[in-house]
Amino acid sequence: MPQVKELLEKNKQWAASVKEQDPQFFDRLKQQQTPEYLWIGCSDSRVPANQIVNLLPGDLFVHRNVANMVVHTDLNCLSVMQYAVDVLKVKHIIVTGHYGCGGVRASIEEQRFGLIDNWLRHIQDVYKKHQKEMQQFEDFDVTCDRLCELNVIEQVMNVVSTSVIQEAWDRGQNLSVHGWIYGIDNGLVNDLDITIRGLEGSNDIYDKALAKILNTKA
């Protein structure tokens, strides 16, 4: 593991490498950012947003927190969304969870972790909402993976229900909200089949995405 001072040296090496490959890269980058995507992901260090989808700096606007949640009292997340939608005019918001999420796992373990327990209550609410169907998964790891998927789907709906998104759709803005999940074990992203482009039909899309995970009839 490199020491902190070594990170500064690594930064110099990276900047020099980028400039060697593309001498105008930083000149272009400083002009403006015009991303088409807002990525709402987990803070997990194994899930680097730009790298996963192979996009350069400036192509992806990013918000990350523990367990990729969109909570209606979280002014940080809402402010990022508002800036991305109203100012940057992004066309896609992508909520991306990942399998093996420590936040999701901790939310259903019978332990106390401190202040974060209050944040994880939101995931516990997701579990309780689907507890009857979740009981079919006897393996704890499988239960965690299914809850990771369910959490993404619920957060997509939380995005959709914000005033930021609804006002954007009311004025005719081209904006889609997606739910993805990333596999740390293979580096691949899976589409959870929940893409919402407006309020009409959103509940049907939600029900079908849930049914796919829980193996129930929508």
mmCIF file with all atom_site columns, C-alpha atoms in Angstrom:
data_model
loop_
_atom_site.group_PDB
_atom_site.id
_atom_site.type_symbol
_atom_site.label_atom_id
_atom_site.label_alt_id
_atom_site.label_comp_id
_atom_site.label_asym_id
_atom_site.label_entity_id
_atom_site.label_seq_id
_atom_site.pdbx_PDB_ins_code
_atom_site.Cartn_x
_atom_site.Cartn_y
_atom_site.Cartn_z
_atom_site.occupancy
_atom_site.B_iso_or_equiv
_atom_site.pdbx_formal_charge
_atom_site.auth_seq_id
_atom_site.auth_comp_id
_atom_site.auth_asym_id
_atom_site.auth_atom_id
_atom_site.pdbx_PDB_model_num
ATOM 1   C CA . MET A 1 1   ? 0.000   0.000   0.000   1.00 0.00 ? 1   MET A CA 1
ATOM 2   C CA . PRO A 1 2   ? 1.576   3.333   -1.029  1.00 0.00 ? 2   PRO A CA 1
ATOM 3   C CA . GLN A 1 3   ? 2.164   6.070   1.526   1.00 0.00 ? 3   GLN A CA 1
ATOM 4   C CA . VAL A 1 4   ? 0.326   9.388   1.168   1.00 0.00 ? 4   VAL A CA 1
ATOM 5   C CA . LYS A 1 5   ? 3.357   11.170  -0.337  1.00 0.00 ? 5   LYS A CA 1
ATOM 6   C CA . GLU A 1 6   ? 3.619   8.423   -2.929  1.00 0.00 ? 6   GLU A CA 1
ATOM 7   C CA . LEU A 1 7   ? 0.135   9.330   -4.132  1.00 0.00 ? 7   LEU A CA 1
ATOM 8   C CA . LEU A 1 8   ? 1.401   12.765  -5.125  1.00 0.00 ? 8   LEU A CA 1
ATOM 9   C CA . GLU A 1 9   ? 4.126   11.162  -7.184  1.00 0.00 ? 9   GLU A CA 1
ATOM 10  C CA . LYS A 1 10  ? 1.618   8.811   -8.770  1.00 0.00 ? 10  LYS A CA 1
ATOM 11  C CA . ASN A 1 11  ? -0.492  11.831  -9.673  1.00 0.00 ? 11  ASN A CA 1
ATOM 12  C CA . LYS A 1 12  ? 2.461   13.416  -11.484 1.00 0.00 ? 12  LYS A CA 1
ATOM 13  C CA . GLN A 1 13  ? 3.060   10.178  -13.364 1.00 0.00 ? 13  GLN A CA 1
ATOM 14  C CA . TRP A 1 14  ? -0.591  9.926   -14.332 1.00 0.00 ? 14  TRP A CA 1
ATOM 15  C CA . ALA A 1 15  ? -0.820  13.543  -15.516 1.00 0.00 ? 15  ALA A CA 1
ATOM 16  C CA . ALA A 1 16  ? 2.373   13.173  -17.566 1.00 0.00 ? 16  ALA A CA 1
ATOM 17  C CA . SER A 1 17  ? 1.111   9.935   -19.112 1.00 0.00 ? 17  SER A CA 1
ATOM 18  C CA . VAL A 1 18  ? -2.237  11.447  -20.078 1.00 0.00 ? 18  VAL A CA 1
ATOM 19  C CA . LYS A 1 19  ? -0.583  14.519  -21.591 1.00 0.00 ? 19  LYS A CA 1
ATOM 20  C CA . GLU A 1 20  ? 1.831   12.376  -23.547 1.00 0.00 ? 20  GLU A CA 1
ATOM 21  C CA . GLN A 1 21  ? -1.021  10.380  -25.049 1.00 0.00 ? 21  GLN A CA 1
ATOM 22  C CA . ASP A 1 22  ? -3.243  13.414  -25.654 1.00 0.00 ? 22  ASP A CA 1
ATOM 23  C CA . PRO A 1 23  ? -1.469  16.801  -25.382 1.00 0.00 ? 23  PRO A CA 1
ATOM 24  C CA . GLN A 1 24  ? -4.752  18.755  -25.516 1.00 0.00 ? 24  GLN A CA 1
ATOM 25  C CA . PHE A 1 25  ? -6.625  16.645  -22.953 1.00 0.00 ? 25  PHE A CA 1
ATOM 26  C CA . PHE A 1 26  ? -6.407  19.002  -19.976 1.00 0.00 ? 26  PHE A CA 1
ATOM 27  C CA . ASP A 1 27  ? -6.987  22.074  -22.149 1.00 0.00 ? 27  ASP A CA 1
ATOM 28  C CA . ARG A 1 28  ? -10.275 20.564  -23.293 1.00 0.00 ? 28  ARG A CA 1
ATOM 29  C CA . LEU A 1 29  ? -11.178 19.369  -19.822 1.00 0.00 ? 29  LEU A CA 1
ATOM 30  C CA . LYS A 1 30  ? -10.864 22.797  -18.211 1.00 0.00 ? 30  LYS A CA 1
ATOM 31  C CA . GLN A 1 31  ? -13.238 24.446  -20.656 1.00 0.00 ? 31  GLN A CA 1
ATOM 32  C CA . GLN A 1 32  ? -16.426 22.855  -19.355 1.00 0.00 ? 32  GLN A CA 1
ATOM 33  C CA . GLN A 1 33  ? -18.000 19.616  -18.257 1.00 0.00 ? 33  GLN A CA 1
ATOM 34  C CA . THR A 1 34  ? -20.802 18.305  -20.433 1.00 0.00 ? 34  THR A CA 1
ATOM 35  C CA . PRO A 1 35  ? -21.609 14.818  -19.135 1.00 0.00 ? 35  PRO A CA 1
ATOM 36  C CA . GLU A 1 36  ? -24.731 13.046  -20.306 1.00 0.00 ? 36  GLU A CA 1
ATOM 37  C CA . TYR A 1 37  ? -24.784 10.737  -17.297 1.00 0.00 ? 37  TYR A CA 1
ATOM 38  C CA . LEU A 1 38  ? -25.262 11.066  -13.542 1.00 0.00 ? 38  LEU A CA 1
ATOM 39  C CA . TRP A 1 39  ? -23.966 8.009   -11.695 1.00 0.00 ? 39  TRP A CA 1
ATOM 40  C CA . ILE A 1 40  ? -25.364 7.386   -8.215  1.00 0.00 ? 40  ILE A CA 1
ATOM 41  C CA . GLY A 1 41  ? -23.203 4.648   -6.760  1.00 0.00 ? 41  GLY A CA 1
ATOM 42  C CA . CYS A 1 42  ? -21.728 3.146   -3.636  1.00 0.00 ? 42  CYS A CA 1
ATOM 43  C CA . SER A 1 43  ? -18.710 4.600   -1.846  1.00 0.00 ? 43  SER A CA 1
ATOM 44  C CA . ASP A 1 44  ? -17.031 1.180   -1.927  1.00 0.00 ? 44  ASP A CA 1
ATOM 45  C CA . SER A 1 45  ? -13.433 1.617   -3.124  1.00 0.00 ? 45  SER A CA 1
ATOM 46  C CA . ARG A 1 46  ? -13.804 -1.408  -5.416  1.00 0.00 ? 46  ARG A CA 1
ATOM 47  C CA . VAL A 1 47  ? -16.468 0.318   -7.507  1.00 0.00 ? 47  VAL A CA 1
ATOM 48  C CA . PRO A 1 48  ? -14.806 3.219   -9.420  1.00 0.00 ? 48  PRO A CA 1
ATOM 49  C CA . ALA A 1 49  ? -17.538 4.728   -11.581 1.00 0.00 ? 49  ALA A CA 1
ATOM 50  C CA . ASN A 1 50  ? -15.596 6.043   -14.601 1.00 0.00 ? 50  ASN A CA 1
ATOM 51  C CA . GLN A 1 51  ? -13.365 3.002   -14.815 1.00 0.00 ? 51  GLN A CA 1
ATOM 52  C CA . ILE A 1 52  ? -16.232 0.504   -14.755 1.00 0.00 ? 52  ILE A CA 1
ATOM 53  C CA . VAL A 1 53  ? -17.904 2.029   -17.818 1.00 0.00 ? 53  VAL A CA 1
ATOM 54  C CA . ASN A 1 54  ? -14.624 3.073   -19.445 1.00 0.00 ? 54  ASN A CA 1
ATOM 55  C CA . LEU A 1 55  ? -15.387 6.806   -19.573 1.00 0.00 ? 55  LEU A CA 1
ATOM 56  C CA . LEU A 1 56  ? -12.904 9.646   -19.314 1.00 0.00 ? 56  LEU A CA 1
ATOM 57  C CA . PRO A 1 57  ? -12.986 12.443  -16.723 1.00 0.00 ? 57  PRO A CA 1
ATOM 58  C CA . GLY A 1 58  ? -15.698 14.895  -17.717 1.00 0.00 ? 58  GLY A CA 1
ATOM 59  C CA . ASP A 1 59  ? -18.001 12.246  -19.178 1.00 0.00 ? 59  ASP A CA 1
ATOM 60  C CA . LEU A 1 60  ? -19.669 11.114  -15.954 1.00 0.00 ? 60  LEU A CA 1
ATOM 61  C CA . PHE A 1 61  ? -21.092 13.221  -13.120 1.00 0.00 ? 61  PHE A CA 1
ATOM 62  C CA . VAL A 1 62  ? -20.862 11.178  -9.922  1.00 0.00 ? 62  VAL A CA 1
ATOM 63  C CA . HIS A 1 63  ? -22.495 10.979  -6.512  1.00 0.00 ? 63  HIS A CA 1
ATOM 64  C CA . ARG A 1 64  ? -21.522 8.174   -4.146  1.00 0.00 ? 64  ARG A CA 1
ATOM 65  C CA . ASN A 1 65  ? -22.604 7.197   -0.657  1.00 0.00 ? 65  ASN A CA 1
ATOM 66  C CA . VAL A 1 66  ? -22.804 4.051   1.451   1.00 0.00 ? 66  VAL A CA 1
ATOM 67  C CA . ALA A 1 67  ? -25.044 1.556   -0.391  1.00 0.00 ? 67  ALA A CA 1
ATOM 68  C CA . ASN A 1 68  ? -25.965 3.923   -3.255  1.00 0.00 ? 68  ASN A CA 1
ATOM 69  C CA . MET A 1 69  ? -29.065 5.332   -1.616  1.00 0.00 ? 69  MET A CA 1
ATOM 70  C CA . VAL A 1 70  ? -31.338 8.225   -2.543  1.00 0.00 ? 70  VAL A CA 1
ATOM 71  C CA . VAL A 1 71  ? -32.908 9.506   0.665   1.00 0.00 ? 71  VAL A CA 1
ATOM 72  C CA . HIS A 1 72  ? -35.351 12.386  0.452   1.00 0.00 ? 72  HIS A CA 1
ATOM 73  C CA . THR A 1 73  ? -33.786 14.194  3.400   1.00 0.00 ? 73  THR A CA 1
ATOM 74  C CA . ASP A 1 74  ? -30.262 13.930  1.969   1.00 0.00 ? 74  ASP A CA 1
ATOM 75  C CA . LEU A 1 75  ? -29.676 17.442  0.640   1.00 0.00 ? 75  LEU A CA 1
ATOM 76  C CA . ASN A 1 76  ? -26.243 16.455  -0.633  1.00 0.00 ? 76  ASN A CA 1
ATOM 77  C CA . CYS A 1 77  ? -27.651 13.841  -3.006  1.00 0.00 ? 77  CYS A CA 1
ATOM 78  C CA . LEU A 1 78  ? -30.615 16.008  -3.997  1.00 0.00 ? 78  LEU A CA 1
ATOM 79  C CA . SER A 1 79  ? -28.335 18.965  -4.737  1.00 0.00 ? 79  SER A CA 1
ATOM 80  C CA . VAL A 1 80  ? -26.153 16.806  -6.970  1.00 0.00 ? 80  VAL A CA 1
ATOM 81  C CA . MET A 1 81  ? -29.243 15.600  -8.811  1.00 0.00 ? 81  MET A CA 1
ATOM 82  C CA . GLN A 1 82  ? -30.606 19.114  -9.203  1.00 0.00 ? 82  GLN A CA 1
ATOM 83  C CA . TYR A 1 83  ? -27.335 20.445  -10.597 1.00 0.00 ? 83  TYR A CA 1
ATOM 84  C CA . ALA A 1 84  ? -26.947 17.472  -12.931 1.00 0.00 ? 84  ALA A CA 1
ATOM 85  C CA . VAL A 1 85  ? -30.494 17.740  -14.266 1.00 0.00 ? 85  VAL A CA 1
ATOM 86  C CA . ASP A 1 86  ? -31.119 21.490  -14.301 1.00 0.00 ? 86  ASP A CA 1
ATOM 87  C CA . VAL A 1 87  ? -27.653 22.826  -15.124 1.00 0.00 ? 87  VAL A CA 1
ATOM 88  C CA . LEU A 1 88  ? -25.691 20.048  -16.814 1.00 0.00 ? 88  LEU A CA 1
ATOM 89  C CA . LYS A 1 89  ? -28.808 18.679  -18.538 1.00 0.00 ? 89  LYS A CA 1
ATOM 90  C CA . VAL A 1 90  ? -27.796 15.048  -18.165 1.00 0.00 ? 90  VAL A CA 1
ATOM 91  C CA . LYS A 1 91  ? -29.909 12.603  -20.132 1.00 0.00 ? 91  LYS A CA 1
ATOM 92  C CA . HIS A 1 92  ? -29.451 9.571   -17.931 1.00 0.00 ? 92  HIS A CA 1
ATOM 93  C CA . ILE A 1 93  ? -29.363 8.938   -14.184 1.00 0.00 ? 93  ILE A CA 1
ATOM 94  C CA . ILE A 1 94  ? -27.913 5.537   -13.368 1.00 0.00 ? 94  ILE A CA 1
ATOM 95  C CA . VAL A 1 95  ? -28.324 4.093   -9.885  1.00 0.00 ? 95  VAL A CA 1
ATOM 96  C CA . THR A 1 96  ? -25.626 1.427   -9.620  1.00 0.00 ? 96  THR A CA 1
ATOM 97  C CA . GLY A 1 97  ? -25.323 -0.992  -6.740  1.00 0.00 ? 97  GLY A CA 1
ATOM 98  C CA . HIS A 1 98  ? -22.939 -3.898  -6.450  1.00 0.00 ? 98  HIS A CA 1
ATOM 99  C CA . TYR A 1 99  ? -23.004 -7.456  -5.215  1.00 0.00 ? 99  TYR A CA 1
ATOM 100 C CA . GLY A 1 100 ? -21.296 -8.058  -1.896  1.00 0.00 ? 100 GLY A CA 1
ATOM 101 C CA . CYS A 1 101 ? -22.167 -4.558  -0.662  1.00 0.00 ? 101 CYS A CA 1
ATOM 102 C CA . GLY A 1 102 ? -21.001 -4.213  2.923   1.00 0.00 ? 102 GLY A CA 1
ATOM 103 C CA . GLY A 1 103 ? -23.723 -1.690  3.716   1.00 0.00 ? 103 GLY A CA 1
ATOM 104 C CA . VAL A 1 104 ? -26.459 -4.026  2.539   1.00 0.00 ? 104 VAL A CA 1
ATOM 105 C CA . ARG A 1 105 ? -24.923 -6.948  4.386   1.00 0.00 ? 105 ARG A CA 1
ATOM 106 C CA . ALA A 1 106 ? -24.554 -4.949  7.591   1.00 0.00 ? 106 ALA A CA 1
ATOM 107 C CA . SER A 1 107 ? -28.183 -3.845  7.403   1.00 0.00 ? 107 SER A CA 1
ATOM 108 C CA . ILE A 1 108 ? -29.427 -7.389  7.960   1.00 0.00 ? 108 ILE A CA 1
ATOM 109 C CA . GLU A 1 109 ? -26.759 -8.638  10.340  1.00 0.00 ? 109 GLU A CA 1
ATOM 110 C CA . GLU A 1 110 ? -27.717 -8.628  13.995  1.00 0.00 ? 110 GLU A CA 1
ATOM 111 C CA . GLN A 1 111 ? -24.918 -6.299  15.036  1.00 0.00 ? 111 GLN A CA 1
ATOM 112 C CA . ARG A 1 112 ? -24.484 -2.652  15.864  1.00 0.00 ? 112 ARG A CA 1
ATOM 113 C CA . PHE A 1 113 ? -21.933 -0.635  13.908  1.00 0.00 ? 113 PHE A CA 1
ATOM 114 C CA . GLY A 1 114 ? -22.477 2.855   15.331  1.00 0.00 ? 114 GLY A CA 1
ATOM 115 C CA . LEU A 1 115 ? -23.718 5.999   13.609  1.00 0.00 ? 115 LEU A CA 1
ATOM 116 C CA . ILE A 1 116 ? -24.093 4.233   10.271  1.00 0.00 ? 116 ILE A CA 1
ATOM 117 C CA . ASP A 1 117 ? -26.869 2.083   11.741  1.00 0.00 ? 117 ASP A CA 1
ATOM 118 C CA . ASN A 1 118 ? -29.190 5.071   11.273  1.00 0.00 ? 118 ASN A CA 1
ATOM 119 C CA . TRP A 1 119 ? -28.336 5.281   7.570   1.00 0.00 ? 119 TRP A CA 1
ATOM 120 C CA . LEU A 1 120 ? -28.699 1.535   7.081   1.00 0.00 ? 120 LEU A CA 1
ATOM 121 C CA . ARG A 1 121 ? -32.232 1.645   8.453   1.00 0.00 ? 121 ARG A CA 1
ATOM 122 C CA . HIS A 1 122 ? -33.309 2.675   4.960   1.00 0.00 ? 122 HIS A CA 1
ATOM 123 C CA . ILE A 1 123 ? -32.079 -0.658  3.587   1.00 0.00 ? 123 ILE A CA 1
ATOM 124 C CA . GLN A 1 124 ? -33.737 -2.495  6.469   1.00 0.00 ? 124 GLN A CA 1
ATOM 125 C CA . ASP A 1 125 ? -36.978 -0.847  5.374   1.00 0.00 ? 125 ASP A CA 1
ATOM 126 C CA . VAL A 1 126 ? -36.452 -2.274  1.876   1.00 0.00 ? 126 VAL A CA 1
ATOM 127 C CA . TYR A 1 127 ? -35.913 -5.729  3.366   1.00 0.00 ? 127 TYR A CA 1
ATOM 128 C CA . LYS A 1 128 ? -39.029 -5.500  5.545   1.00 0.00 ? 128 LYS A CA 1
ATOM 129 C CA . LYS A 1 129 ? -41.080 -4.351  2.565   1.00 0.00 ? 129 LYS A CA 1
ATOM 130 C CA . HIS A 1 130 ? -40.240 -7.593  0.759   1.00 0.00 ? 130 HIS A CA 1
ATOM 131 C CA . GLN A 1 131 ? -39.574 -9.822  3.775   1.00 0.00 ? 131 GLN A CA 1
ATOM 132 C CA . LYS A 1 132 ? -42.196 -12.429 2.905   1.00 0.00 ? 132 LYS A CA 1
ATOM 133 C CA . GLU A 1 133 ? -40.717 -13.046 -0.547  1.00 0.00 ? 133 GLU A CA 1
ATOM 134 C CA . MET A 1 134 ? -37.142 -12.813 0.740   1.00 0.00 ? 134 MET A CA 1
ATOM 135 C CA . GLN A 1 135 ? -37.702 -15.723 3.112   1.00 0.00 ? 135 GLN A CA 1
ATOM 136 C CA . GLN A 1 136 ? -37.502 -18.119 0.154   1.00 0.00 ? 136 GLN A CA 1
ATOM 137 C CA . PHE A 1 137 ? -33.737 -17.500 -0.036  1.00 0.00 ? 137 PHE A CA 1
ATOM 138 C CA . GLU A 1 138 ? -32.185 -19.720 2.602   1.00 0.00 ? 138 GLU A CA 1
ATOM 139 C CA . ASP A 1 139 ? -28.531 -18.914 1.854   1.00 0.00 ? 139 ASP A CA 1
ATOM 140 C CA . PHE A 1 140 ? -27.387 -15.694 3.532   1.00 0.00 ? 140 PHE A CA 1
ATOM 141 C CA . ASP A 1 141 ? -25.129 -14.679 0.642   1.00 0.00 ? 141 ASP A CA 1
ATOM 142 C CA . VAL A 1 142 ? -27.977 -15.133 -1.833  1.00 0.00 ? 142 VAL A CA 1
ATOM 143 C CA . THR A 1 143 ? -30.249 -13.103 0.418   1.00 0.00 ? 143 THR A CA 1
ATOM 144 C CA . CYS A 1 144 ? -27.692 -10.301 0.474   1.00 0.00 ? 144 CYS A CA 1
ATOM 145 C CA . ASP A 1 145 ? -27.331 -10.318 -3.314  1.00 0.00 ? 145 ASP A CA 1
ATOM 146 C CA . ARG A 1 146 ? -31.090 -10.193 -3.813  1.00 0.00 ? 146 ARG A CA 1
ATOM 147 C CA . LEU A 1 147 ? -31.310 -7.326  -1.331  1.00 0.00 ? 147 LEU A CA 1
ATOM 148 C CA . CYS A 1 148 ? -28.554 -5.497  -3.228  1.00 0.00 ? 148 CYS A CA 1
ATOM 149 C CA . GLU A 1 149 ? -30.744 -5.751  -6.333  1.00 0.00 ? 149 GLU A CA 1
ATOM 150 C CA . LEU A 1 150 ? -33.922 -4.759  -4.514  1.00 0.00 ? 150 LEU A CA 1
ATOM 151 C CA . ASN A 1 151 ? -32.161 -1.785  -2.988  1.00 0.00 ? 151 ASN A CA 1
ATOM 152 C CA . VAL A 1 152 ? -31.184 -0.494  -6.438  1.00 0.00 ? 152 VAL A CA 1
ATOM 153 C CA . ILE A 1 153 ? -34.757 -0.824  -7.673  1.00 0.00 ? 153 ILE A CA 1
ATOM 154 C CA . GLU A 1 154 ? -36.134 1.022   -4.642  1.00 0.00 ? 154 GLU A CA 1
ATOM 155 C CA . GLN A 1 155 ? -33.576 3.797   -5.063  1.00 0.00 ? 155 GLN A CA 1
ATOM 156 C CA . VAL A 1 156 ? -34.545 4.200   -8.720  1.00 0.00 ? 156 VAL A CA 1
ATOM 157 C CA . MET A 1 157 ? -38.108 4.793   -7.569  1.00 0.00 ? 157 MET A CA 1
ATOM 158 C CA . ASN A 1 158 ? -36.845 7.253   -4.961  1.00 0.00 ? 158 ASN A CA 1
ATOM 159 C CA . VAL A 1 159 ? -35.086 9.169   -7.741  1.00 0.00 ? 159 VAL A CA 1
ATOM 160 C CA . VAL A 1 160 ? -38.242 9.145   -9.857  1.00 0.00 ? 160 VAL A CA 1
ATOM 161 C CA . SER A 1 161 ? -40.373 10.485  -7.008  1.00 0.00 ? 161 SER A CA 1
ATOM 162 C CA . THR A 1 162 ? -38.201 13.556  -6.341  1.00 0.00 ? 162 THR A CA 1
ATOM 163 C CA . SER A 1 163 ? -39.403 17.001  -7.356  1.00 0.00 ? 163 SER A CA 1
ATOM 164 C CA . VAL A 1 164 ? -36.184 17.443  -9.361  1.00 0.00 ? 164 VAL A CA 1
ATOM 165 C CA . ILE A 1 165 ? -37.047 14.620  -11.748 1.00 0.00 ? 165 ILE A CA 1
ATOM 166 C CA . GLN A 1 166 ? -40.770 15.204  -11.897 1.00 0.00 ? 166 GLN A CA 1
ATOM 167 C CA . GLU A 1 167 ? -40.317 18.876  -12.721 1.00 0.00 ? 167 GLU A CA 1
ATOM 168 C CA . ALA A 1 168 ? -37.823 17.970  -15.442 1.00 0.00 ? 168 ALA A CA 1
ATOM 169 C CA . TRP A 1 169 ? -40.355 15.629  -17.036 1.00 0.00 ? 169 TRP A CA 1
ATOM 170 C CA . ASP A 1 170 ? -43.108 18.239  -16.672 1.00 0.00 ? 170 ASP A CA 1
ATOM 171 C CA . ARG A 1 171 ? -41.092 20.643  -18.822 1.00 0.00 ? 171 ARG A CA 1
ATOM 172 C CA . GLY A 1 172 ? -40.413 17.946  -21.404 1.00 0.00 ? 172 GLY A CA 1
ATOM 173 C CA . GLN A 1 173 ? -36.777 17.288  -20.598 1.00 0.00 ? 173 GLN A CA 1
ATOM 174 C CA . ASN A 1 174 ? -35.320 14.108  -22.102 1.00 0.00 ? 174 ASN A CA 1
ATOM 175 C CA . LEU A 1 175 ? -34.307 12.171  -19.003 1.00 0.00 ? 175 LEU A CA 1
ATOM 176 C CA . SER A 1 176 ? -34.166 8.455   -18.186 1.00 0.00 ? 176 SER A CA 1
ATOM 177 C CA . VAL A 1 177 ? -33.510 6.753   -14.843 1.00 0.00 ? 177 VAL A CA 1
ATOM 178 C CA . HIS A 1 178 ? -31.850 3.323   -14.830 1.00 0.00 ? 178 HIS A CA 1
ATOM 179 C CA . GLY A 1 179 ? -31.014 0.625   -12.279 1.00 0.00 ? 179 GLY A CA 1
ATOM 180 C CA . TRP A 1 180 ? -27.802 -1.392  -12.646 1.00 0.00 ? 180 TRP A CA 1
ATOM 181 C CA . ILE A 1 181 ? -25.738 -3.682  -10.462 1.00 0.00 ? 181 ILE A CA 1
ATOM 182 C CA . TYR A 1 182 ? -22.028 -4.413  -10.686 1.00 0.00 ? 182 TYR A CA 1
ATOM 183 C CA . GLY A 1 183 ? -20.282 -7.709  -10.067 1.00 0.00 ? 183 GLY A CA 1
ATOM 184 C CA . ILE A 1 184 ? -17.002 -7.245  -8.251  1.00 0.00 ? 184 ILE A CA 1
ATOM 185 C CA . ASP A 1 185 ? -16.106 -10.851 -9.026  1.00 0.00 ? 185 ASP A CA 1
ATOM 186 C CA . ASN A 1 186 ? -16.206 -10.410 -12.807 1.00 0.00 ? 186 ASN A CA 1
ATOM 187 C CA . GLY A 1 187 ? -16.239 -6.667  -13.512 1.00 0.00 ? 187 GLY A CA 1
ATOM 188 C CA . LEU A 1 188 ? -19.540 -6.811  -15.385 1.00 0.00 ? 188 LEU A CA 1
ATOM 189 C CA . VAL A 1 189 ? -22.576 -4.585  -14.975 1.00 0.00 ? 189 VAL A CA 1
ATOM 190 C CA . ASN A 1 190 ? -26.062 -6.114  -15.116 1.00 0.00 ? 190 ASN A CA 1
ATOM 191 C CA . ASP A 1 191 ? -29.117 -4.146  -16.158 1.00 0.00 ? 191 ASP A CA 1
ATOM 192 C CA . LEU A 1 192 ? -31.924 -4.790  -13.661 1.00 0.00 ? 192 LEU A CA 1
ATOM 193 C CA . ASP A 1 193 ? -34.560 -4.016  -16.303 1.00 0.00 ? 193 ASP A CA 1
ATOM 194 C CA . ILE A 1 194 ? -35.826 -0.900  -14.628 1.00 0.00 ? 194 ILE A CA 1
ATOM 195 C CA . THR A 1 195 ? -35.528 2.074   -16.955 1.00 0.00 ? 195 THR A CA 1
ATOM 196 C CA . ILE A 1 196 ? -38.066 4.846   -16.390 1.00 0.00 ? 196 ILE A CA 1
ATOM 197 C CA . ARG A 1 197 ? -38.543 7.753   -18.794 1.00 0.00 ? 197 ARG A CA 1
ATOM 198 C CA . GLY A 1 198 ? -41.651 9.276   -17.235 1.00 0.00 ? 198 GLY A CA 1
ATOM 199 C CA . LEU A 1 199 ? -44.248 8.688   -14.557 1.00 0.00 ? 199 LEU A CA 1
ATOM 200 C CA . GLU A 1 200 ? -46.666 6.942   -16.911 1.00 0.00 ? 200 GLU A CA 1
ATOM 201 C CA . GLY A 1 201 ? -46.187 3.203   -16.641 1.00 0.00 ? 201 GLY A CA 1
ATOM 202 C CA . SER A 1 202 ? -43.448 3.505   -14.014 1.00 0.00 ? 202 SER A CA 1
ATOM 203 C CA . ASN A 1 203 ? -45.272 1.349   -11.486 1.00 0.00 ? 203 ASN A CA 1
ATOM 204 C CA . ASP A 1 204 ? -45.635 -1.488  -14.013 1.00 0.00 ? 204 ASP A CA 1
ATOM 205 C CA . ILE A 1 205 ? -41.925 -1.318  -14.807 1.00 0.00 ? 205 ILE A CA 1
ATOM 206 C CA . TYR A 1 206 ? -41.183 -1.414  -11.084 1.00 0.00 ? 206 TYR A CA 1
ATOM 207 C CA . ASP A 1 207 ? -43.447 -4.426  -10.494 1.00 0.00 ? 207 ASP A CA 1
ATOM 208 C CA . LYS A 1 208 ? -41.885 -6.397  -13.356 1.00 0.00 ? 208 LYS A CA 1
ATOM 209 C CA . ALA A 1 209 ? -38.356 -5.647  -12.142 1.00 0.00 ? 209 ALA A CA 1
ATOM 210 C CA . LEU A 1 210 ? -39.291 -6.861  -8.657  1.00 0.00 ? 210 LEU A CA 1
ATOM 211 C CA . ALA A 1 211 ? -40.921 -9.996  -10.026 1.00 0.00 ? 211 ALA A CA 1
ATOM 212 C CA . LYS A 1 212 ? -37.775 -10.892 -11.936 1.00 0.00 ? 212 LYS A CA 1
ATOM 213 C CA . ILE A 1 213 ? -35.783 -10.811 -8.704  1.00 0.00 ? 213 ILE A CA 1
ATOM 214 C CA . LEU A 1 214 ? -38.318 -12.398 -6.396  1.00 0.00 ? 214 LEU A CA 1
ATOM 215 C CA . ASN A 1 215 ? -39.680 -14.950 -8.883  1.00 0.00 ? 215 ASN A CA 1
ATOM 216 C CA . THR A 1 216 ? -43.228 -13.853 -8.317  1.00 0.00 ? 216 THR A CA 1
ATOM 217 C CA . LYS A 1 217 ? -45.931 -12.956 -10.810 1.00 0.00 ? 217 LYS A CA 1
ATOM 218 C CA . ALA A 1 218 ? -46.192 -9.255  -11.604 1.00 0.00 ? 218 ALA A CA 1
#
